[in-house]
Tab-separated table of C-alpha atoms and ligand atoms in Angstrom:
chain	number	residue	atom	x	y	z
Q	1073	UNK	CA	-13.920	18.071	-51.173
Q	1074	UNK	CA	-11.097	16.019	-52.720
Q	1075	UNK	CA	-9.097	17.136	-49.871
Q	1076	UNK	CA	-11.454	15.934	-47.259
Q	1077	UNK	CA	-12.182	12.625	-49.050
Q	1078	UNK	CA	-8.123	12.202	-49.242
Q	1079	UNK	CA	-8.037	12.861	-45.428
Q	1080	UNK	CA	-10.662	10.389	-44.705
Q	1081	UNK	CA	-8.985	7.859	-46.363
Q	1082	UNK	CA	-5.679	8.637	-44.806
Q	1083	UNK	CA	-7.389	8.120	-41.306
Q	1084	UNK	CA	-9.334	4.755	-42.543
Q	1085	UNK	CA	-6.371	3.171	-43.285
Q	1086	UNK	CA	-4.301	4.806	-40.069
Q	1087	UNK	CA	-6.898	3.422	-37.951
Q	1088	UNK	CA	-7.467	0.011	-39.954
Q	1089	UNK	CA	-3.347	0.068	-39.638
Q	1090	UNK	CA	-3.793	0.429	-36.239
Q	1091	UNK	CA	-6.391	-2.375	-35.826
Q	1092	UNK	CA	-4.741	-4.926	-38.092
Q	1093	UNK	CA	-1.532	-4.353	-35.833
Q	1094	UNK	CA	-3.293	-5.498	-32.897
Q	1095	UNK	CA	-5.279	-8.197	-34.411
Q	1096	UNK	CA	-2.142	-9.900	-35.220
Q	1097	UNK	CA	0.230	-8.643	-32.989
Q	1098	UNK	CA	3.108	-10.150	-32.537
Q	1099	UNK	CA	4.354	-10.588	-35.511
Q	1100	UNK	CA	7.997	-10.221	-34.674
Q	1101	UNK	CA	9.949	-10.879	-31.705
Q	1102	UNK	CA	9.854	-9.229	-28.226
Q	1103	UNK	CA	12.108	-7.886	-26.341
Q	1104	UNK	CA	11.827	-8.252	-22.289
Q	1105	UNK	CA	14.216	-5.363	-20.465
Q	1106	UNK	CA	15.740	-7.172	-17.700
Q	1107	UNK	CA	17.313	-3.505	-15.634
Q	1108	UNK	CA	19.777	-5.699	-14.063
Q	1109	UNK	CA	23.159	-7.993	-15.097
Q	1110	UNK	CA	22.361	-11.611	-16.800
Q	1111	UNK	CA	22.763	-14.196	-14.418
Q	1112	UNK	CA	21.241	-12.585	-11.387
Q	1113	UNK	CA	17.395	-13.045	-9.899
Q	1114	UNK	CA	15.664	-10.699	-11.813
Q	1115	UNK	CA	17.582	-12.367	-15.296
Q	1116	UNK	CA	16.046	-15.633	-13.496
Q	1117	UNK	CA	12.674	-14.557	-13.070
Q	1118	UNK	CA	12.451	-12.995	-16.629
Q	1119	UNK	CA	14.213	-15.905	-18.371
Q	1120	UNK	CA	12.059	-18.537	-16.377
Q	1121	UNK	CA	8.625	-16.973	-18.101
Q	1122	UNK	CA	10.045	-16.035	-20.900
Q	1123	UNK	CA	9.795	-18.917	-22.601
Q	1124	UNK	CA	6.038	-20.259	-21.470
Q	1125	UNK	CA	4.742	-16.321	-22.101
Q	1126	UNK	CA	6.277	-16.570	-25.979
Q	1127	UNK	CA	4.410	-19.752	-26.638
Q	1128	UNK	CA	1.425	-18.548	-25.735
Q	1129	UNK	CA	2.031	-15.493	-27.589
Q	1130	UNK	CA	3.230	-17.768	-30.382
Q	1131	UNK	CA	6.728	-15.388	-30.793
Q	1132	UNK	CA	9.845	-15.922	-29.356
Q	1133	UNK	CA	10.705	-13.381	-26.039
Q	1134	UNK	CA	13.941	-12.172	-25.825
Q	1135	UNK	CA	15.859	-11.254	-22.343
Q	1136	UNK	CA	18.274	-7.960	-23.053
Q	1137	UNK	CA	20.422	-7.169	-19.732
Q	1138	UNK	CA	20.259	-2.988	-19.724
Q	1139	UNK	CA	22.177	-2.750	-16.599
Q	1140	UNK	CA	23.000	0.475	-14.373
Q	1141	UNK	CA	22.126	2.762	-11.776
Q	1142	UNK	CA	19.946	0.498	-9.815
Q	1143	UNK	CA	17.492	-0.646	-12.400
Q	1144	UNK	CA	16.775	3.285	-13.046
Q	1145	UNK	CA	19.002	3.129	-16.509
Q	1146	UNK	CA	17.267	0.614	-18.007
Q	1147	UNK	CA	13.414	1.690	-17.041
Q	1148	UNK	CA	14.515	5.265	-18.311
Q	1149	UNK	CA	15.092	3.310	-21.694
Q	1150	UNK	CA	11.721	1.558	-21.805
Q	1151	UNK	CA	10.254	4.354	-20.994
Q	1152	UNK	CA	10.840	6.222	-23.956
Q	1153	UNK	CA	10.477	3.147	-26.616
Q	1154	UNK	CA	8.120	3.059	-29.380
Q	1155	UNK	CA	4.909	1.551	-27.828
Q	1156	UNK	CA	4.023	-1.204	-30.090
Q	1157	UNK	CA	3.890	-4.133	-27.930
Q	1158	UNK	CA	7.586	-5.256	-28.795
Q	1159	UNK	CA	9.620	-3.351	-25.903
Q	1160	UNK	CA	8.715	-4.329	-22.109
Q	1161	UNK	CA	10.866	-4.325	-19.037
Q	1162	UNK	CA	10.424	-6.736	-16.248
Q	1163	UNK	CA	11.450	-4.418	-12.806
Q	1164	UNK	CA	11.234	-5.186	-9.535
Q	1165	UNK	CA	10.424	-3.388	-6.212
Q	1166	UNK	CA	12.686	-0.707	-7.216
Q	1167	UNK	CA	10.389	0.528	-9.810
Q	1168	UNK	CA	8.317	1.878	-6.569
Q	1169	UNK	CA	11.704	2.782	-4.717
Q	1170	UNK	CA	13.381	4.900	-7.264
Q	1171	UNK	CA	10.930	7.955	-7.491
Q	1172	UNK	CA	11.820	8.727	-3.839
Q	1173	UNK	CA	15.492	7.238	-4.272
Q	1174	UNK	CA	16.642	9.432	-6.753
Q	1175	UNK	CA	16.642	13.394	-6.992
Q	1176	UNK	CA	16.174	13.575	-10.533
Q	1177	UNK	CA	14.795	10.250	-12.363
Q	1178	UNK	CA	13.830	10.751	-16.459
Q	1179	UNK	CA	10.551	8.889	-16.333
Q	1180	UNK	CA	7.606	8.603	-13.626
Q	1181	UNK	CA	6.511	4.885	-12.761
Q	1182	UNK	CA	3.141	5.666	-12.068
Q	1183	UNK	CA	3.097	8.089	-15.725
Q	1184	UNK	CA	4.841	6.895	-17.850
Q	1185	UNK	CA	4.221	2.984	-18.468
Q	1186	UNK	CA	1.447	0.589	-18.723
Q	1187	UNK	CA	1.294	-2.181	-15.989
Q	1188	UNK	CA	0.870	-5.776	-17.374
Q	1189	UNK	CA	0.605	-7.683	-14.183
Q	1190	UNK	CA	2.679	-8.654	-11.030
Q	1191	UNK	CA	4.880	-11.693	-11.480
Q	1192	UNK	CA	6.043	-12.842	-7.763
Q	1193	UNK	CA	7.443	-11.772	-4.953
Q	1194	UNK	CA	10.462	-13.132	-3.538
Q	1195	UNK	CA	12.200	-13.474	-0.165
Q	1196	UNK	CA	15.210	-11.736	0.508
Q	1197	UNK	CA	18.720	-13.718	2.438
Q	1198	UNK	CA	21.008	-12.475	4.200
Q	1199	UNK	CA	24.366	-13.980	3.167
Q	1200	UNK	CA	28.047	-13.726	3.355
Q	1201	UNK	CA	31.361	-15.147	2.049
Q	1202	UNK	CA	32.001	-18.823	3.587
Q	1203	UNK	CA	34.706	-17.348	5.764
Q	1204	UNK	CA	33.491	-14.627	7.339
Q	1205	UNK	CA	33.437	-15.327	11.487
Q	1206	UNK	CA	29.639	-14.823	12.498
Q	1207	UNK	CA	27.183	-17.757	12.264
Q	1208	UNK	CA	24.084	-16.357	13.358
Q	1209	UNK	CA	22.231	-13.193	12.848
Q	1210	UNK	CA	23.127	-11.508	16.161
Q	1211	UNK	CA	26.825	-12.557	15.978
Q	1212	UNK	CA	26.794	-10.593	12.560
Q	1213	UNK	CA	24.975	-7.863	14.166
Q	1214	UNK	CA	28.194	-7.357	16.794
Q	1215	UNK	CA	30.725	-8.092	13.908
Q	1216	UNK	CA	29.220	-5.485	11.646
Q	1217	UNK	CA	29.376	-3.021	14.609
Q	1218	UNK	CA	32.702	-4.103	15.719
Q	1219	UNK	CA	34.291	-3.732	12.318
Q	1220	UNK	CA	32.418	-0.844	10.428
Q	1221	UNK	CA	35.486	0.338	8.602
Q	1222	UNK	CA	36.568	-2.618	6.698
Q	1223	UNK	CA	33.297	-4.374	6.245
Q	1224	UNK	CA	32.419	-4.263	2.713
Q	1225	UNK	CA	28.425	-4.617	1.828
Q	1226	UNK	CA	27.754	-5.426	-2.057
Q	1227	UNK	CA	24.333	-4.248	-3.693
Q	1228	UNK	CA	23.283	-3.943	-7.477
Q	1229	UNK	CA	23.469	0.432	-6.908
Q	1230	UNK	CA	20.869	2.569	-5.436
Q	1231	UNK	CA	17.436	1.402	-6.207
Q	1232	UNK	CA	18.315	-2.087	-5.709
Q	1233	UNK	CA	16.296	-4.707	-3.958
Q	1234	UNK	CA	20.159	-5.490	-2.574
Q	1235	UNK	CA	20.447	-1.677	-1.528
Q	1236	UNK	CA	16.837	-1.267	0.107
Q	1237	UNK	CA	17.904	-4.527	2.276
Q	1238	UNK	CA	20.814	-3.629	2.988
Q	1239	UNK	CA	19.430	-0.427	4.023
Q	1240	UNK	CA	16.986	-1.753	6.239
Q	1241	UNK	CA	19.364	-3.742	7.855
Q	1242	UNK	CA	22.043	-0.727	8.457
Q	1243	UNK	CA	18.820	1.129	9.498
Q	1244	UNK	CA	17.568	-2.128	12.102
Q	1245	UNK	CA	21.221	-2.010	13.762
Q	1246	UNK	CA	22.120	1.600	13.413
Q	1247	UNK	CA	25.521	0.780	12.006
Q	1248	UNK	CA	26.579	2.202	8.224
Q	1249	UNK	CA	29.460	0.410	6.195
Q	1250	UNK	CA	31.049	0.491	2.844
Q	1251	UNK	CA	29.007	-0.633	-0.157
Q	1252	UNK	CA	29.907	-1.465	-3.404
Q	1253	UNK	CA	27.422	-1.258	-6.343
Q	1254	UNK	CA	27.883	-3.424	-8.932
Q	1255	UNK	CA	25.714	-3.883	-12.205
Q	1256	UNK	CA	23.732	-6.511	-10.677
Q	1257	UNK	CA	24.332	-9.523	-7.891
Q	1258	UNK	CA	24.860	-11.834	-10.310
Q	1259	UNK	CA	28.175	-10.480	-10.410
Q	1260	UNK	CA	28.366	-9.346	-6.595
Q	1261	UNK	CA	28.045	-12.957	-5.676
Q	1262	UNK	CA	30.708	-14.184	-7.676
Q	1263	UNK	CA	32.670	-11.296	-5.538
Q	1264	UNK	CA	30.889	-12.358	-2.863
Q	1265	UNK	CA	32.120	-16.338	-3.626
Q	1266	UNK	CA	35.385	-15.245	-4.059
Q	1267	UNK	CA	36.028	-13.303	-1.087
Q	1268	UNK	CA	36.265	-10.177	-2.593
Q	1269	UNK	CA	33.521	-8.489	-0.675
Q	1270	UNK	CA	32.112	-9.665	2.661
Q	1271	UNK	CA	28.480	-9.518	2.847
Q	1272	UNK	CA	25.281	-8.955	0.754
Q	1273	UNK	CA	21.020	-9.495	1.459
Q	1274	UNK	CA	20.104	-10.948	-2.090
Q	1275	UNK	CA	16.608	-12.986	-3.605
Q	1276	UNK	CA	16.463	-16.429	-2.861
Q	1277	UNK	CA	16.051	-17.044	-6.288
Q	1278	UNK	CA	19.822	-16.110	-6.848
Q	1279	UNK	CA	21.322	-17.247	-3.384
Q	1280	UNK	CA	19.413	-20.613	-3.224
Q	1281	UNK	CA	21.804	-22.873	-4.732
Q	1282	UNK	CA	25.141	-21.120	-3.075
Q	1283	UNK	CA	23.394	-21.371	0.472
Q	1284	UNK	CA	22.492	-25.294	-0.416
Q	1285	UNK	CA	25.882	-25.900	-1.829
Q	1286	UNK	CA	27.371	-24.492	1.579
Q	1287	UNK	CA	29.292	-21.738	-0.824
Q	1288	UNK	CA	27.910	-19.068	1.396
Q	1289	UNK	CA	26.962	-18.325	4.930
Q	1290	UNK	CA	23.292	-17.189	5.366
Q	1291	UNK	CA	22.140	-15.920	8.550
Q	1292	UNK	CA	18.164	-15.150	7.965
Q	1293	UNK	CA	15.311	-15.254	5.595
Q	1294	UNK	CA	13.010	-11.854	5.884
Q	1295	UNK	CA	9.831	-12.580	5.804
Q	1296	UNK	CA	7.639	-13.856	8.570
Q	1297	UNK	CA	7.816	-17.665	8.101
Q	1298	UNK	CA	10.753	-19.617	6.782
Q	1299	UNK	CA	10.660	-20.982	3.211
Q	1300	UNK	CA	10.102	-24.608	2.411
Q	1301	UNK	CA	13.012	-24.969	0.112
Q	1302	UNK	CA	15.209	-23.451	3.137
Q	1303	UNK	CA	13.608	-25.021	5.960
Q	1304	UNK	CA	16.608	-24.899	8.561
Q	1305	UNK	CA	17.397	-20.794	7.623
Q	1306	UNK	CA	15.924	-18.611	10.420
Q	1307	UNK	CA	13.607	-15.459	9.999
Q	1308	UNK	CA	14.799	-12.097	10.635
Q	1309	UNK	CA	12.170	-12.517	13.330
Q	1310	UNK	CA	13.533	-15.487	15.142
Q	1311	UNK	CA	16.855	-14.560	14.584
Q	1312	UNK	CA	16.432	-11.164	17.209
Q	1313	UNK	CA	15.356	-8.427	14.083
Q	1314	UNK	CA	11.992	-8.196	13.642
Q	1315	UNK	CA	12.130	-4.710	12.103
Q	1316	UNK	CA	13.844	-6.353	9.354
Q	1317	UNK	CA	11.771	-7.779	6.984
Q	1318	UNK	CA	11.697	-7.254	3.116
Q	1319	UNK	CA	9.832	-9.314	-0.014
Q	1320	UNK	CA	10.900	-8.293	-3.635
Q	1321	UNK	CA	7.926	-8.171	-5.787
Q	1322	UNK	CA	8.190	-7.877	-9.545
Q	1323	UNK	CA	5.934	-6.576	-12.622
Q	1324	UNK	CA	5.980	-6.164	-15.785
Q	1325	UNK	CA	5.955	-3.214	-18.005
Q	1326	UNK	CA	5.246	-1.488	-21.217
Q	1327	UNK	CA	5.734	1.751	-22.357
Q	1328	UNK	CA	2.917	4.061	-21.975
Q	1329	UNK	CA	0.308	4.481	-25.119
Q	1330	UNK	CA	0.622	0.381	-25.942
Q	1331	UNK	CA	-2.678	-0.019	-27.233
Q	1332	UNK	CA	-5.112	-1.510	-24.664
Q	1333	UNK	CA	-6.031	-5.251	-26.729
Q	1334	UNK	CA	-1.978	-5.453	-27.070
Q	1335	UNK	CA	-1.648	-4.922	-23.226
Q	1336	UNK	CA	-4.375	-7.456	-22.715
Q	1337	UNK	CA	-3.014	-10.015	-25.115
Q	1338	UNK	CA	0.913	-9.849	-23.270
Q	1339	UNK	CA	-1.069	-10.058	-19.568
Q	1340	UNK	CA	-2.698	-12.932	-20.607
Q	1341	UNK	CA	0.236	-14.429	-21.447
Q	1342	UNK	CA	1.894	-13.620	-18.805
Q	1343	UNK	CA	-0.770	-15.075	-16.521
Q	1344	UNK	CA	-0.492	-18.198	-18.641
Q	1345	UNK	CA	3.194	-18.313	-17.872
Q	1346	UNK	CA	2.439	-18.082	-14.384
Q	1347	UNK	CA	0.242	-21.379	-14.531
Q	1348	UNK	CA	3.091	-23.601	-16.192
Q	1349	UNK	CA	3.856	-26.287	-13.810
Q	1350	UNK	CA	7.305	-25.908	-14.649
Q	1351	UNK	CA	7.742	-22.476	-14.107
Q	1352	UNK	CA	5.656	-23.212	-10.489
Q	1353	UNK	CA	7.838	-26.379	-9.656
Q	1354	UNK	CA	11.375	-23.663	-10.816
Q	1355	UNK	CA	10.222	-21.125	-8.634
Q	1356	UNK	CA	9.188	-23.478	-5.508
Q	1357	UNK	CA	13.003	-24.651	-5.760
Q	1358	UNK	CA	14.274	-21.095	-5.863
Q	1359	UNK	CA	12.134	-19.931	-2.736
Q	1360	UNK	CA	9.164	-18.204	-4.439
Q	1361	UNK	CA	5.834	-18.535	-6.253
Q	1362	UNK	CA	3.725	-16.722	-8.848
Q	1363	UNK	CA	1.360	-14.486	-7.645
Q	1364	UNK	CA	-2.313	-15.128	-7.887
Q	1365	UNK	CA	-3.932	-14.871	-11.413
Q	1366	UNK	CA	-6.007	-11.744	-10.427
Q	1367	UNK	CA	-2.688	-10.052	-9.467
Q	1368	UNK	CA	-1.045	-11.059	-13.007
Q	1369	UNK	CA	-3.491	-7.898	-14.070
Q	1370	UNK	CA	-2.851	-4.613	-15.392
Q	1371	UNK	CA	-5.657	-3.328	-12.448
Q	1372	UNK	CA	-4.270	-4.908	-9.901
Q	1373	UNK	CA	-0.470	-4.197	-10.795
Q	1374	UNK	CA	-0.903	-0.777	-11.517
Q	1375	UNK	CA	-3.118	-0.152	-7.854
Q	1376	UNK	CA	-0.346	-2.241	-6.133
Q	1377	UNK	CA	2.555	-0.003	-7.504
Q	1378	UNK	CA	1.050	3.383	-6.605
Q	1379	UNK	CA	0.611	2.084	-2.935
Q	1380	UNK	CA	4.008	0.842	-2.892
Q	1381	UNK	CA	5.424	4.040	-3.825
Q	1382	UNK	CA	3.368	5.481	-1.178
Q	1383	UNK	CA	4.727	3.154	1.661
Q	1384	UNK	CA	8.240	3.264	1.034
Q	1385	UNK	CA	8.578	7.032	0.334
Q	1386	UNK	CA	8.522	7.544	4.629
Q	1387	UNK	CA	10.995	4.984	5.333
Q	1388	UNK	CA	13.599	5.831	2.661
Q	1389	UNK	CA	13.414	9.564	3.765
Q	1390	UNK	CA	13.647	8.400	6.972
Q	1391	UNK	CA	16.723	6.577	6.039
Q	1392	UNK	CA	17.917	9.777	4.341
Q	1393	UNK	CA	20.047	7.509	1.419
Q	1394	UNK	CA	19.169	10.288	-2.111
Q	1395	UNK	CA	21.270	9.405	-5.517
Q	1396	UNK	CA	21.266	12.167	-8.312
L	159	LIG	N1	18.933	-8.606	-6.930
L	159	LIG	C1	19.307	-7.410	-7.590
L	159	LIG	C2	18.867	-6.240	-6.773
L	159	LIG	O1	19.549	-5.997	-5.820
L	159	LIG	C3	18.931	-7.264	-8.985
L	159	LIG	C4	19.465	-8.297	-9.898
L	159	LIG	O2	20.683	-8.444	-10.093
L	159	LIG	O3	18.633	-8.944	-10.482
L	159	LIG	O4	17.912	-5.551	-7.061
């Protein structure tokens, strides 16, 4: 009888833990997993709502660069953290990518996390260094073909936005080169600005200012229409590849088992962030803008993933590119 009381109480005050943790969660800082090197688009994205999403919350976010394998290294990680709320990971279209991608991956996308809410999705540039000879799409086209031995394509690894675009373009023109993965394109662009490496298909939001500041060459946007803060860059379409088109979408994460009112309180926040005028006005600069509130949603995130998975598992086995 004592026994049973004892248990009773035990659970009370589990559950009445449990309750108060969510009533005032958060109570301590939290941690946004950024799978990719500071200083590149996803960094940009994360660190641009970062800051409207903690006010709301009323805690400070902080941005940790887990970089590796793609984005795969760092969603592993989140994965398996403690789900209290304090541990989320920002991804990109890779997180839909990666479960065809890679042979063996230690988590499942669709399993093992709770959606939050899309963020935005952003177009895609193809750019190279300043130097290199082509100026339009279709002169790069006959370069790339012309030189397939020494041309040198930079991506973020396999699972990359950078290696799905570059993928579709090696794909569009039949033509394979040399890639080099680095831990983000953050730092392939300052190969990339240096000469070290020839060409790359990046976000806007982390080739705008090189392509403005004539750093870069950039031969086409892909997506259908041209962006309004790159008004004179061609589409993929007008440029003579219509079969190359990509947009990198991004959500955020927690890991699976974060109690449902915590979930709720972070996606409200997060479709708060996506409401700040200055986080509207940053993105509008950098060639993108927040998705719609009803897409900031767990629902609508977690509906949009599965059938993301589902569309890109044809072409990339088409393509035949596997990572262990
Ligand atoms: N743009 C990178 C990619 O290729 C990721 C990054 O560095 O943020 O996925």
């Amino acid at each position: 009888m004592k026994f049973a009381t004892l248990l009773c109480a035990a659970a009370f005050s589990l559950m009445a833990g449990s309750a108060f943790a969510q009533a005032t969660y958060p109570t301590q800082p939290i941690t946004i997993v950024v799978p990719f090197a500071a200083g590149g688009p996803t960094d940009t994205v994360t660190r641009l709502i970062a800051e409207p999403m903690g006010r709301e919350l009323g805690q400070q976010i902080v941005v940790s660069n887990v970089a590796g394998a793609g984005g795969t290294l760092a969603a592993g990680q989140v994965a398996k953290a403690n789900p209290d709320g304090y541990t989320l990971l920002m991804h990109h279209i890779g997180m839909s990518t990666a479960p065809t991608l890679y042979r063996s991956l230690d988590f499942d996308p669709t399993v093992d996390f709770a959606t939050l809410g899309l963020v935005t999705n952003v177009p895609m540039t193809l750019i190279a260094r300043k130097d290199l000879e082509p100026t339009t799409l279709t002169e790069l086209v006959d370069y790339v073909k012309a030189n397939k031995d020494t041309v040198v394509y930079a991506n973020a690894g396999i699972g990359a936005a950078s290696h799905l675009c570059g993928m579709l373009f090696m794909n569009a023109i039949d033509t394979a080169v040399t890639t080099v993965p680095y831990k983000g394109t953050g730092p392939a662009m300052t190969d990339i600005l240096s000469g070290e490496v020839d060409f790359m298909c990046d976000q806007s939001t982390n080739t705008t200012g090189q392509i403005k500041a004539g750093e870069v060459k950039v031969y086409a946007v892909t997506t259908p229409e041209r962006l309004g803060n790159l008004p004179d860059v061609p589409t993929t379409t007008e440029a003579g590849l219509p079969a190359f088109q990509v947009g990198v979408w991004h959500g955020l994460y927690a890991p699976k088992g974060t109690d449902p009112a915590i979930v709720d309180k972070i996606s409200k926040a997060l479709q708060a962030s996506l409401k700040d005028p200055k986080v509207i006005e940053r993105f509008a600069e950098l060639g993108t803008a927040p998705v719609s509130q009803d897409q900031a949603t767990p629902e609508a995130h977690k509906t949009y993933l599965a059938d993301q998975i589902a569309l890109w598992k044809p072409i990339i086995e088409k393509a035949g590119t596997f990572a262990d």
